[in-house]
Amino acid sequence: MNSQLYSKLPADLDLLRLPQHVAVIMDGNGRWATSRGLPRIAGHRQGARTLKELLRCCKDWGIKALTAYAFSTENWQRPIEEVDFLMLLFERLLHRELAQMHREEVRISFIGDLSALPKSLQTQMERSMTQTSNNQGIHFTVAVNYGSRNEIARACRQVAELVQRGELNAEEVNEKLVEQHLYTTSTPEPDLLIRTSGEMRLSNFLLWQMAYAEMYFTDIFWPDFDRAAFHQALLNYQGRDRRFGQVKSTLSA
Ligand code: FPP
């Protein structure tokens, strides 16, 4: 890795021990807005700016993948105006930012049950995934109408169908095979999960993929999660001893 390339990396961060993949649960948009006397949607708008800035920061600092939880399968239960606003926001942002992201070598993926989303949004999503599929700068994944249990059940169903059709023996079902049927197949798993706004839950996000992820929780509301806050999260991450269930001496041997 060429440290010259990442000259913007703060001096107290170790380039060789950066997480390769960061996942974020962007929580606290509503509270950020209400605490300022603004409507909740103003928090989402600001939250989208924060995400854009984080993506740029990850790219500047040499992090290879960022995954953001934008809309869960449970989020449909929010007031209809808020759901409609979020759908419109996703579509507008994609429309507005796609060309720039493509120029910056961002590869975009959407995970979740996209079939339930407005048709025009699905079209934009498909177009952005196709257009950017060969980009090598950073892999940016957005989870929309995503739920981890649903994803795992879907993978089980697909595997069961293969067995039912006689294309697979039940004994051949292993972790690798299940992984091949997740939305995230061929994406390395997250090393670090960040959740903002003081909540300390996974909320049905990447449960399988984050078996060994380090978790970082902060009280900062998502719209305020800036470069300095991300820097703090990375410093904290670099202070962790990642053993993956082994003892340290085994890993370093
Ligand atoms: C959680 O905060 C946030 C959301 C459910 C929406 C997140 C979406 C964005 C930040 C827009 C991102 C845009 C793209 C294109 C991915 P909350 O509303 O639950 O906040 P609260 O807990 O304070 O109510």
PDB file of C-alpha atoms and ligand atoms in Angstrom:
ATOM      1  CA  MET A   1       0.000   0.000   0.000  1.00  0.00           C
ATOM      2  CA  ASN A   2       1.366   3.408  -0.928  1.00  0.00           C
ATOM      3  CA  SER A   3       1.113   5.812   2.024  1.00  0.00           C
ATOM      4  CA  GLN A   4       1.747   8.740  -0.384  1.00  0.00           C
ATOM      5  CA  LEU A   5      -1.637   8.028  -1.906  1.00  0.00           C
ATOM      6  CA  TYR A   6      -3.332   8.583   1.437  1.00  0.00           C
ATOM      7  CA  SER A   7      -1.434  11.665   2.505  1.00  0.00           C
ATOM      8  CA  LYS A   8      -4.631  13.115   4.000  1.00  0.00           C
ATOM      9  CA  LEU A   9      -4.708  10.347   6.628  1.00  0.00           C
ATOM     10  CA  PRO A  10      -4.273  11.846  10.139  1.00  0.00           C
ATOM     11  CA  ALA A  11      -0.759  11.155  11.430  1.00  0.00           C
ATOM     12  CA  ASP A  12      -1.986   9.280  14.511  1.00  0.00           C
ATOM     13  CA  LEU A  13      -3.775   6.635  12.416  1.00  0.00           C
ATOM     14  CA  ASP A  14      -1.887   3.547  11.264  1.00  0.00           C
ATOM     15  CA  LEU A  15      -2.468   3.056   7.547  1.00  0.00           C
ATOM     16  CA  LEU A  16      -1.786  -0.666   7.836  1.00  0.00           C
ATOM     17  CA  ARG A  17      -4.382  -1.188  10.572  1.00  0.00           C
ATOM     18  CA  LEU A  18      -7.325   0.636   9.065  1.00  0.00           C
ATOM     19  CA  PRO A  19     -10.588  -1.277   8.741  1.00  0.00           C
ATOM     20  CA  GLN A  20     -11.048  -2.363   5.142  1.00  0.00           C
ATOM     21  CA  HIS A  21     -14.815  -2.218   5.443  1.00  0.00           C
ATOM     22  CA  VAL A  22     -16.843   0.126   7.661  1.00  0.00           C
ATOM     23  CA  ALA A  23     -20.586  -0.286   8.244  1.00  0.00           C
ATOM     24  CA  VAL A  24     -22.762   2.497   9.676  1.00  0.00           C
ATOM     25  CA  ILE A  25     -26.167   2.653  11.318  1.00  0.00           C
ATOM     26  CA  MET A  26     -27.074   6.297  10.750  1.00  0.00           C
ATOM     27  CA  ASP A  27     -29.231   6.968  13.791  1.00  0.00           C
ATOM     28  CA  GLY A  28     -30.481  10.211  15.312  1.00  0.00           C
ATOM     29  CA  ASN A  29     -31.566  12.215  12.260  1.00  0.00           C
ATOM     30  CA  GLY A  30     -35.007  12.852  13.733  1.00  0.00           C
ATOM     31  CA  ARG A  31     -33.684  13.900  17.144  1.00  0.00           C
ATOM     32  CA  TRP A  32     -31.055  16.130  15.553  1.00  0.00           C
ATOM     33  CA  ALA A  33     -33.806  17.973  13.686  1.00  0.00           C
ATOM     34  CA  THR A  34     -36.290  18.175  16.566  1.00  0.00           C
ATOM     35  CA  SER A  35     -33.614  19.500  18.914  1.00  0.00           C
ATOM     36  CA  ARG A  36     -33.238  22.410  16.476  1.00  0.00           C
ATOM     37  CA  GLY A  37     -36.970  22.977  16.079  1.00  0.00           C
ATOM     38  CA  LEU A  38     -36.850  21.570  12.532  1.00  0.00           C
ATOM     39  CA  PRO A  39     -39.049  18.915  10.915  1.00  0.00           C
ATOM     40  CA  ARG A  40     -37.632  15.356  11.026  1.00  0.00           C
ATOM     41  CA  ILE A  41     -37.049  15.371   7.279  1.00  0.00           C
ATOM     42  CA  ALA A  42     -34.487  18.160   7.703  1.00  0.00           C
ATOM     43  CA  GLY A  43     -32.478  15.635   9.744  1.00  0.00           C
ATOM     44  CA  HIS A  44     -32.570  13.119   6.905  1.00  0.00           C
ATOM     45  CA  ARG A  45     -31.466  15.771   4.420  1.00  0.00           C
ATOM     46  CA  GLN A  46     -28.519  16.720   6.621  1.00  0.00           C
ATOM     47  CA  GLY A  47     -27.848  13.011   7.282  1.00  0.00           C
ATOM     48  CA  ALA A  48     -27.461  12.431   3.566  1.00  0.00           C
ATOM     49  CA  ARG A  49     -24.817  15.204   3.423  1.00  0.00           C
ATOM     50  CA  THR A  50     -22.988  13.552   6.311  1.00  0.00           C
ATOM     51  CA  LEU A  51     -23.001  10.219   4.483  1.00  0.00           C
ATOM     52  CA  LYS A  52     -21.620  11.802   1.335  1.00  0.00           C
ATOM     53  CA  GLU A  53     -18.817  13.401   3.353  1.00  0.00           C
ATOM     54  CA  LEU A  54     -18.046  10.096   5.113  1.00  0.00           C
ATOM     55  CA  LEU A  55     -17.825   8.303   1.776  1.00  0.00           C
ATOM     56  CA  ARG A  56     -15.324  10.885   0.550  1.00  0.00           C
ATOM     57  CA  CYS A  57     -13.361  10.612   3.783  1.00  0.00           C
ATOM     58  CA  CYS A  58     -13.199   6.793   3.555  1.00  0.00           C
ATOM     59  CA  LYS A  59     -11.926   7.098   0.001  1.00  0.00           C
ATOM     60  CA  ASP A  60      -9.343   9.746   0.973  1.00  0.00           C
ATOM     61  CA  TRP A  61      -8.063   7.589   3.803  1.00  0.00           C
ATOM     62  CA  GLY A  62      -7.837   4.354   1.822  1.00  0.00           C
ATOM     63  CA  ILE A  63     -10.807   2.443   3.271  1.00  0.00           C
ATOM     64  CA  LYS A  64     -12.061   0.084   0.586  1.00  0.00           C
ATOM     65  CA  ALA A  65     -15.737  -0.355   1.509  1.00  0.00           C
ATOM     66  CA  LEU A  66     -18.526   1.551   3.253  1.00  0.00           C
ATOM     67  CA  THR A  67     -21.979   0.107   3.912  1.00  0.00           C
ATOM     68  CA  ALA A  68     -24.829   2.281   5.206  1.00  0.00           C
ATOM     69  CA  TYR A  69     -28.197   1.221   6.635  1.00  0.00           C
ATOM     70  CA  ALA A  70     -30.574   3.689   4.983  1.00  0.00           C
ATOM     71  CA  PHE A  71     -33.981   2.031   5.371  1.00  0.00           C
ATOM     72  CA  SER A  72     -34.927  -1.117   7.280  1.00  0.00           C
ATOM     73  CA  THR A  73     -37.832  -3.464   6.635  1.00  0.00           C
ATOM     74  CA  GLU A  74     -39.349  -1.976   9.823  1.00  0.00           C
ATOM     75  CA  ASN A  75     -39.059   1.633   8.613  1.00  0.00           C
ATOM     76  CA  TRP A  76     -42.252   1.266   6.514  1.00  0.00           C
ATOM     77  CA  GLN A  77     -44.099   1.736   9.809  1.00  0.00           C
ATOM     78  CA  ARG A  78     -43.066   5.392   9.987  1.00  0.00           C
ATOM     79  CA  PRO A  79     -45.578   8.098   9.020  1.00  0.00           C
ATOM     80  CA  ILE A  80     -46.327   7.877   5.311  1.00  0.00           C
ATOM     81  CA  GLU A  81     -45.038  11.432   4.675  1.00  0.00           C
ATOM     82  CA  GLU A  82     -41.638  10.513   6.137  1.00  0.00           C
ATOM     83  CA  VAL A  83     -41.425   7.272   4.121  1.00  0.00           C
ATOM     84  CA  ASP A  84     -42.380   9.126   0.939  1.00  0.00           C
ATOM     85  CA  PHE A  85     -39.803  11.806   1.677  1.00  0.00           C
ATOM     86  CA  LEU A  86     -37.045   9.230   2.186  1.00  0.00           C
ATOM     87  CA  MET A  87     -37.875   7.468  -1.089  1.00  0.00           C
ATOM     88  CA  LEU A  88     -37.803  10.809  -2.898  1.00  0.00           C
ATOM     89  CA  LEU A  89     -34.552  11.748  -1.193  1.00  0.00           C
ATOM     90  CA  PHE A  90     -32.856   8.485  -2.263  1.00  0.00           C
ATOM     91  CA  GLU A  91     -33.999   9.031  -5.836  1.00  0.00           C
ATOM     92  CA  ARG A  92     -33.005  12.688  -5.995  1.00  0.00           C
ATOM     93  CA  LEU A  93     -29.599  11.997  -4.480  1.00  0.00           C
ATOM     94  CA  LEU A  94     -28.892   9.187  -6.894  1.00  0.00           C
ATOM     95  CA  HIS A  95     -29.912  11.339  -9.802  1.00  0.00           C
ATOM     96  CA  ARG A  96     -27.796  14.260  -8.598  1.00  0.00           C
ATOM     97  CA  GLU A  97     -24.703  12.415  -7.363  1.00  0.00           C
ATOM     98  CA  LEU A  98     -24.313   9.468  -9.739  1.00  0.00           C
ATOM     99  CA  ALA A  99     -22.078  11.163 -12.327  1.00  0.00           C
ATOM    100  CA  GLN A 100     -19.768  12.564  -9.655  1.00  0.00           C
ATOM    101  CA  MET A 101     -19.554   9.239  -7.781  1.00  0.00           C
ATOM    102  CA  HIS A 102     -18.761   7.474 -11.034  1.00  0.00           C
ATOM    103  CA  ARG A 103     -15.955   9.991 -11.741  1.00  0.00           C
ATOM    104  CA  GLU A 104     -14.607   9.333  -8.249  1.00  0.00           C
ATOM    105  CA  GLU A 105     -14.447   5.587  -9.013  1.00  0.00           C
ATOM    106  CA  VAL A 106     -17.185   4.649  -6.516  1.00  0.00           C
ATOM    107  CA  ARG A 107     -18.813   1.263  -7.085  1.00  0.00           C
ATOM    108  CA  ILE A 108     -22.418   1.432  -5.872  1.00  0.00           C
ATOM    109  CA  SER A 109     -24.496  -1.523  -4.655  1.00  0.00           C
ATOM    110  CA  PHE A 110     -27.955  -1.645  -3.117  1.00  0.00           C
ATOM    111  CA  ILE A 111     -28.931  -4.529  -0.873  1.00  0.00           C
ATOM    112  CA  GLY A 112     -32.365  -5.457   0.452  1.00  0.00           C
ATOM    113  CA  ASP A 113     -35.701  -6.315  -1.120  1.00  0.00           C
ATOM    114  CA  LEU A 114     -35.653  -3.617  -3.772  1.00  0.00           C
ATOM    115  CA  SER A 115     -38.783  -4.990  -5.480  1.00  0.00           C
ATOM    116  CA  ALA A 116     -41.001  -3.211  -2.916  1.00  0.00           C
ATOM    117  CA  LEU A 117     -39.564   0.232  -3.744  1.00  0.00           C
ATOM    118  CA  PRO A 118     -41.084   2.729  -6.178  1.00  0.00           C
ATOM    119  CA  LYS A 119     -40.421   1.632  -9.778  1.00  0.00           C
ATOM    120  CA  SER A 120     -38.595   4.857 -10.719  1.00  0.00           C
ATOM    121  CA  LEU A 121     -36.252   4.403  -7.745  1.00  0.00           C
ATOM    122  CA  GLN A 122     -35.584   0.776  -8.714  1.00  0.00           C
ATOM    123  CA  THR A 123     -34.664   1.918 -12.216  1.00  0.00           C
ATOM    124  CA  GLN A 124     -32.231   4.542 -10.870  1.00  0.00           C
ATOM    125  CA  MET A 125     -30.692   1.969  -8.525  1.00  0.00           C
ATOM    126  CA  GLU A 126     -30.200  -0.583 -11.275  1.00  0.00           C
ATOM    127  CA  ARG A 127     -28.701   2.021 -13.568  1.00  0.00           C
ATOM    128  CA  SER A 128     -26.234   3.198 -10.923  1.00  0.00           C
ATOM    129  CA  MET A 129     -25.170  -0.371 -10.073  1.00  0.00           C
ATOM    130  CA  THR A 130     -24.598  -1.246 -13.737  1.00  0.00           C
ATOM    131  CA  GLN A 131     -22.799   1.976 -14.572  1.00  0.00           C
ATOM    132  CA  THR A 132     -20.376   1.761 -11.648  1.00  0.00           C
ATOM    133  CA  SER A 133     -19.867  -2.012 -11.470  1.00  0.00           C
ATOM    134  CA  ASN A 134     -16.219  -1.915 -12.631  1.00  0.00           C
ATOM    135  CA  ASN A 135     -15.120   1.003 -10.453  1.00  0.00           C
ATOM    136  CA  GLN A 136     -12.247   0.259  -8.092  1.00  0.00           C
ATOM    137  CA  GLY A 137     -12.054   3.351  -5.841  1.00  0.00           C
ATOM    138  CA  ILE A 138     -14.387   2.320  -3.033  1.00  0.00           C
ATOM    139  CA  HIS A 139     -17.342  -0.050  -2.733  1.00  0.00           C
ATOM    140  CA  PHE A 140     -20.347   1.868  -1.400  1.00  0.00           C
ATOM    141  CA  THR A 141     -23.284  -0.320  -0.378  1.00  0.00           C
ATOM    142  CA  VAL A 142     -26.626   1.101   0.699  1.00  0.00           C
ATOM    143  CA  ALA A 143     -29.104  -1.147   2.507  1.00  0.00           C
ATOM    144  CA  VAL A 144     -32.663  -0.202   1.588  1.00  0.00           C
ATOM    145  CA  ASN A 145     -35.708  -2.214   2.676  1.00  0.00           C
ATOM    146  CA  TYR A 146     -33.114  -4.463   4.252  1.00  0.00           C
ATOM    147  CA  GLY A 147     -33.531  -6.870   7.163  1.00  0.00           C
ATOM    148  CA  SER A 148     -30.875  -9.400   8.090  1.00  0.00           C
ATOM    149  CA  ARG A 149     -33.211 -12.190   9.215  1.00  0.00           C
ATOM    150  CA  ASN A 150     -35.109 -11.802   5.988  1.00  0.00           C
ATOM    151  CA  GLU A 151     -31.828 -12.026   4.048  1.00  0.00           C
ATOM    152  CA  ILE A 152     -30.794 -15.214   5.884  1.00  0.00           C
ATOM    153  CA  ALA A 153     -34.243 -16.805   5.406  1.00  0.00           C
ATOM    154  CA  ARG A 154     -34.045 -15.938   1.691  1.00  0.00           C
ATOM    155  CA  ALA A 155     -30.619 -17.607   1.453  1.00  0.00           C
ATOM    156  CA  CYS A 156     -31.990 -20.731   3.215  1.00  0.00           C
ATOM    157  CA  ARG A 157     -34.904 -20.825   0.791  1.00  0.00           C
ATOM    158  CA  GLN A 158     -32.586 -20.640  -2.219  1.00  0.00           C
ATOM    159  CA  VAL A 159     -30.363 -23.399  -0.834  1.00  0.00           C
ATOM    160  CA  ALA A 160     -33.425 -25.569  -0.006  1.00  0.00           C
ATOM    161  CA  GLU A 161     -34.631 -25.166  -3.591  1.00  0.00           C
ATOM    162  CA  LEU A 162     -31.283 -26.418  -4.893  1.00  0.00           C
ATOM    163  CA  VAL A 163     -31.556 -29.482  -2.642  1.00  0.00           C
ATOM    164  CA  GLN A 164     -35.181 -30.016  -3.673  1.00  0.00           C
ATOM    165  CA  ARG A 165     -34.232 -29.965  -7.353  1.00  0.00           C
ATOM    166  CA  GLY A 166     -31.488 -32.518  -6.695  1.00  0.00           C
ATOM    167  CA  GLU A 167     -28.732 -30.030  -7.621  1.00  0.00           C
ATOM    168  CA  LEU A 168     -27.150 -30.137  -4.164  1.00  0.00           C
ATOM    169  CA  ASN A 169     -26.812 -32.657  -1.317  1.00  0.00           C
ATOM    170  CA  ALA A 170     -27.864 -31.467   2.145  1.00  0.00           C
ATOM    171  CA  GLU A 171     -24.387 -32.488   3.449  1.00  0.00           C
ATOM    172  CA  GLU A 172     -22.812 -29.943   1.121  1.00  0.00           C
ATOM    173  CA  VAL A 173     -24.529 -27.016   2.864  1.00  0.00           C
ATOM    174  CA  ASN A 174     -21.852 -25.100   4.751  1.00  0.00           C
ATOM    175  CA  GLU A 175     -21.085 -21.488   5.761  1.00  0.00           C
ATOM    176  CA  LYS A 176     -19.439 -20.672   2.454  1.00  0.00           C
ATOM    177  CA  LEU A 177     -22.464 -21.846   0.531  1.00  0.00           C
ATOM    178  CA  VAL A 178     -24.914 -19.868   2.681  1.00  0.00           C
ATOM    179  CA  GLU A 179     -22.728 -16.786   2.190  1.00  0.00           C
ATOM    180  CA  GLN A 180     -22.975 -17.206  -1.559  1.00  0.00           C
ATOM    181  CA  HIS A 181     -26.731 -16.676  -1.246  1.00  0.00           C
ATOM    182  CA  LEU A 182     -26.578 -13.512   0.848  1.00  0.00           C
ATOM    183  CA  TYR A 183     -26.968 -10.094  -0.784  1.00  0.00           C
ATOM    184  CA  THR A 184     -23.376  -9.352   0.188  1.00  0.00           C
ATOM    185  CA  THR A 185     -21.819 -12.330  -1.566  1.00  0.00           C
ATOM    186  CA  SER A 186     -18.254 -11.615  -2.707  1.00  0.00           C
ATOM    187  CA  THR A 187     -17.993  -8.566  -0.382  1.00  0.00           C
ATOM    188  CA  PRO A 188     -15.525  -8.920   2.513  1.00  0.00           C
ATOM    189  CA  GLU A 189     -17.330  -8.639   5.852  1.00  0.00           C
ATOM    190  CA  PRO A 190     -17.294  -5.371   7.844  1.00  0.00           C
ATOM    191  CA  ASP A 191     -14.388  -4.889  10.273  1.00  0.00           C
ATOM    192  CA  LEU A 192     -16.022  -1.999  12.101  1.00  0.00           C
ATOM    193  CA  LEU A 193     -19.634  -1.076  12.807  1.00  0.00           C
ATOM    194  CA  ILE A 194     -20.443   2.473  13.886  1.00  0.00           C
ATOM    195  CA  ARG A 195     -23.835   3.368  15.342  1.00  0.00           C
ATOM    196  CA  THR A 196     -24.617   6.938  16.288  1.00  0.00           C
ATOM    197  CA  SER A 197     -27.072   8.600  18.702  1.00  0.00           C
ATOM    198  CA  GLY A 198     -26.382   6.502  21.794  1.00  0.00           C
ATOM    199  CA  GLU A 199     -28.360   3.425  20.712  1.00  0.00           C
ATOM    200  CA  MET A 200     -26.488   0.152  21.253  1.00  0.00           C
ATOM    201  CA  ARG A 201     -28.267  -2.400  19.098  1.00  0.00           C
ATOM    202  CA  LEU A 202     -27.712  -4.101  15.753  1.00  0.00           C
ATOM    203  CA  SER A 203     -31.347  -3.647  14.707  1.00  0.00           C
ATOM    204  CA  ASN A 204     -31.359  -6.557  12.247  1.00  0.00           C
ATOM    205  CA  PHE A 205     -28.365  -5.205  10.275  1.00  0.00           C
ATOM    206  CA  LEU A 206     -25.824  -7.617   8.703  1.00  0.00           C
ATOM    207  CA  LEU A 207     -26.159 -10.130  11.553  1.00  0.00           C
ATOM    208  CA  TRP A 208     -24.326 -12.905   9.713  1.00  0.00           C
ATOM    209  CA  GLN A 209     -21.669 -10.649   8.192  1.00  0.00           C
ATOM    210  CA  MET A 210     -20.773  -8.912  11.461  1.00  0.00           C
ATOM    211  CA  ALA A 211     -19.984 -12.023  13.486  1.00  0.00           C
ATOM    212  CA  TYR A 212     -16.490 -10.632  14.155  1.00  0.00           C
ATOM    213  CA  ALA A 213     -16.963  -6.907  13.547  1.00  0.00           C
ATOM    214  CA  GLU A 214     -15.773  -4.448  16.170  1.00  0.00           C
ATOM    215  CA  MET A 215     -18.632  -2.238  17.407  1.00  0.00           C
ATOM    216  CA  TYR A 216     -18.316   1.459  18.106  1.00  0.00           C
ATOM    217  CA  PHE A 217     -21.163   3.436  19.637  1.00  0.00           C
ATOM    218  CA  THR A 218     -21.246   7.200  20.017  1.00  0.00           C
ATOM    219  CA  ASP A 219     -23.796   9.643  21.417  1.00  0.00           C
ATOM    220  CA  ILE A 220     -23.337  11.990  18.451  1.00  0.00           C
ATOM    221  CA  PHE A 221     -26.436  12.292  16.262  1.00  0.00           C
ATOM    222  CA  TRP A 222     -25.787  11.082  12.717  1.00  0.00           C
ATOM    223  CA  PRO A 223     -25.989  14.518  11.012  1.00  0.00           C
ATOM    224  CA  ASP A 224     -23.140  15.697  13.288  1.00  0.00           C
ATOM    225  CA  PHE A 225     -20.913  12.678  12.617  1.00  0.00           C
ATOM    226  CA  ASP A 226     -18.087  14.500  10.829  1.00  0.00           C
ATOM    227  CA  ARG A 227     -14.475  13.671   9.939  1.00  0.00           C
ATOM    228  CA  ALA A 228     -13.301  14.413  13.475  1.00  0.00           C
ATOM    229  CA  ALA A 229     -15.883  11.993  14.911  1.00  0.00           C
ATOM    230  CA  PHE A 230     -14.877   9.337  12.371  1.00  0.00           C
ATOM    231  CA  HIS A 231     -11.232   9.904  13.239  1.00  0.00           C
ATOM    232  CA  GLN A 232     -12.101   9.195  16.904  1.00  0.00           C
ATOM    233  CA  ALA A 233     -13.914   6.001  15.914  1.00  0.00           C
ATOM    234  CA  LEU A 234     -10.876   4.809  13.947  1.00  0.00           C
ATOM    235  CA  LEU A 235      -8.503   5.598  16.802  1.00  0.00           C
ATOM    236  CA  ASN A 236     -10.731   3.593  19.110  1.00  0.00           C
ATOM    237  CA  TYR A 237     -10.809   0.727  16.574  1.00  0.00           C
ATOM    238  CA  GLN A 238      -7.029   0.716  16.292  1.00  0.00           C
ATOM    239  CA  GLY A 239      -6.793   0.286  20.042  1.00  0.00           C
ATOM    240  CA  ARG A 240      -8.734  -2.991  19.884  1.00  0.00           C
ATOM    241  CA  ASP A 241      -7.167  -6.431  20.007  1.00  0.00           C
ATOM    242  CA  ARG A 242      -8.893  -8.411  17.245  1.00  0.00           C
ATOM    243  CA  ARG A 243      -8.524 -12.106  17.975  1.00  0.00           C
ATOM    244  CA  PHE A 244     -11.338 -13.708  15.984  1.00  0.00           C
ATOM    245  CA  GLY A 245     -11.854 -16.243  18.774  1.00  0.00           C
ATOM    246  CA  GLN A 246      -8.185 -17.188  18.962  1.00  0.00           C
ATOM    247  CA  VAL A 247      -5.516 -16.209  21.452  1.00  0.00           C
ATOM    248  CA  LYS A 248      -3.139 -13.442  20.470  1.00  0.00           C
ATOM    249  CA  SER A 249      -0.033 -15.633  20.221  1.00  0.00           C
ATOM    250  CA  THR A 250      -1.772 -17.907  17.680  1.00  0.00           C
ATOM    251  CA  LEU A 251      -2.533 -14.954  15.415  1.00  0.00           C
ATOM    252  CA  SER A 252       0.929 -13.465  15.527  1.00  0.00           C
ATOM    253  CA  ALA A 253       2.727 -16.835  15.235  1.00  0.00           C
TER     254      ALA A 253
HETATM  255  C1  FPP B   1     -32.353   7.059  11.321  1.00  0.00           C
HETATM  256  O1  FPP B   1     -32.591   8.206  12.084  1.00  0.00           O
HETATM  257  C2  FPP B   1     -32.235   7.392   9.899  1.00  0.00           C
HETATM  258  C3  FPP B   1     -32.989   6.867   8.881  1.00  0.00           C
HETATM  259  C4  FPP B   1     -34.005   5.831   9.078  1.00  0.00           C
HETATM  260  C5  FPP B   1     -32.809   7.323   7.486  1.00  0.00           C
HETATM  261  C6  FPP B   1     -31.393   7.409   7.040  1.00  0.00           C
HETATM  262  C7  FPP B   1     -31.300   7.990   5.703  1.00  0.00           C
HETATM  263  C8  FPP B   1     -30.428   8.948   5.355  1.00  0.00           C
HETATM  264  C9  FPP B   1     -29.412   9.523   6.263  1.00  0.00           C
HETATM  265  C10 FPP B   1     -30.422   9.447   3.971  1.00  0.00           C
HETATM  266  C11 FPP B   1     -29.278   8.764   3.279  1.00  0.00           C
HETATM  267  C12 FPP B   1     -29.383   8.820   1.858  1.00  0.00           C
HETATM  268  C13 FPP B   1     -28.926   7.833   1.017  1.00  0.00           C
HETATM  269  C14 FPP B   1     -28.946   8.035  -0.448  1.00  0.00           C
HETATM  270  C15 FPP B   1     -28.436   6.542   1.475  1.00  0.00           C
HETATM  271  P1  FPP B   1     -33.984   8.343  12.822  1.00  0.00           P
HETATM  272  O2  FPP B   1     -34.952   8.979  11.883  1.00  0.00           O
HETATM  273  O3  FPP B   1     -34.396   7.007  13.331  1.00  0.00           O
HETATM  274  O4  FPP B   1     -33.646   9.321  13.989  1.00  0.00           O
HETATM  275  P2  FPP B   1     -34.308   9.300  15.445  1.00  0.00           P
HETATM  276  O5  FPP B   1     -33.906   7.998  16.079  1.00  0.00           O
HETATM  277  O6  FPP B   1     -33.689  10.477  16.110  1.00  0.00           O
HETATM  278  O7  FPP B   1     -35.794   9.429  15.254  1.00  0.00           O
END
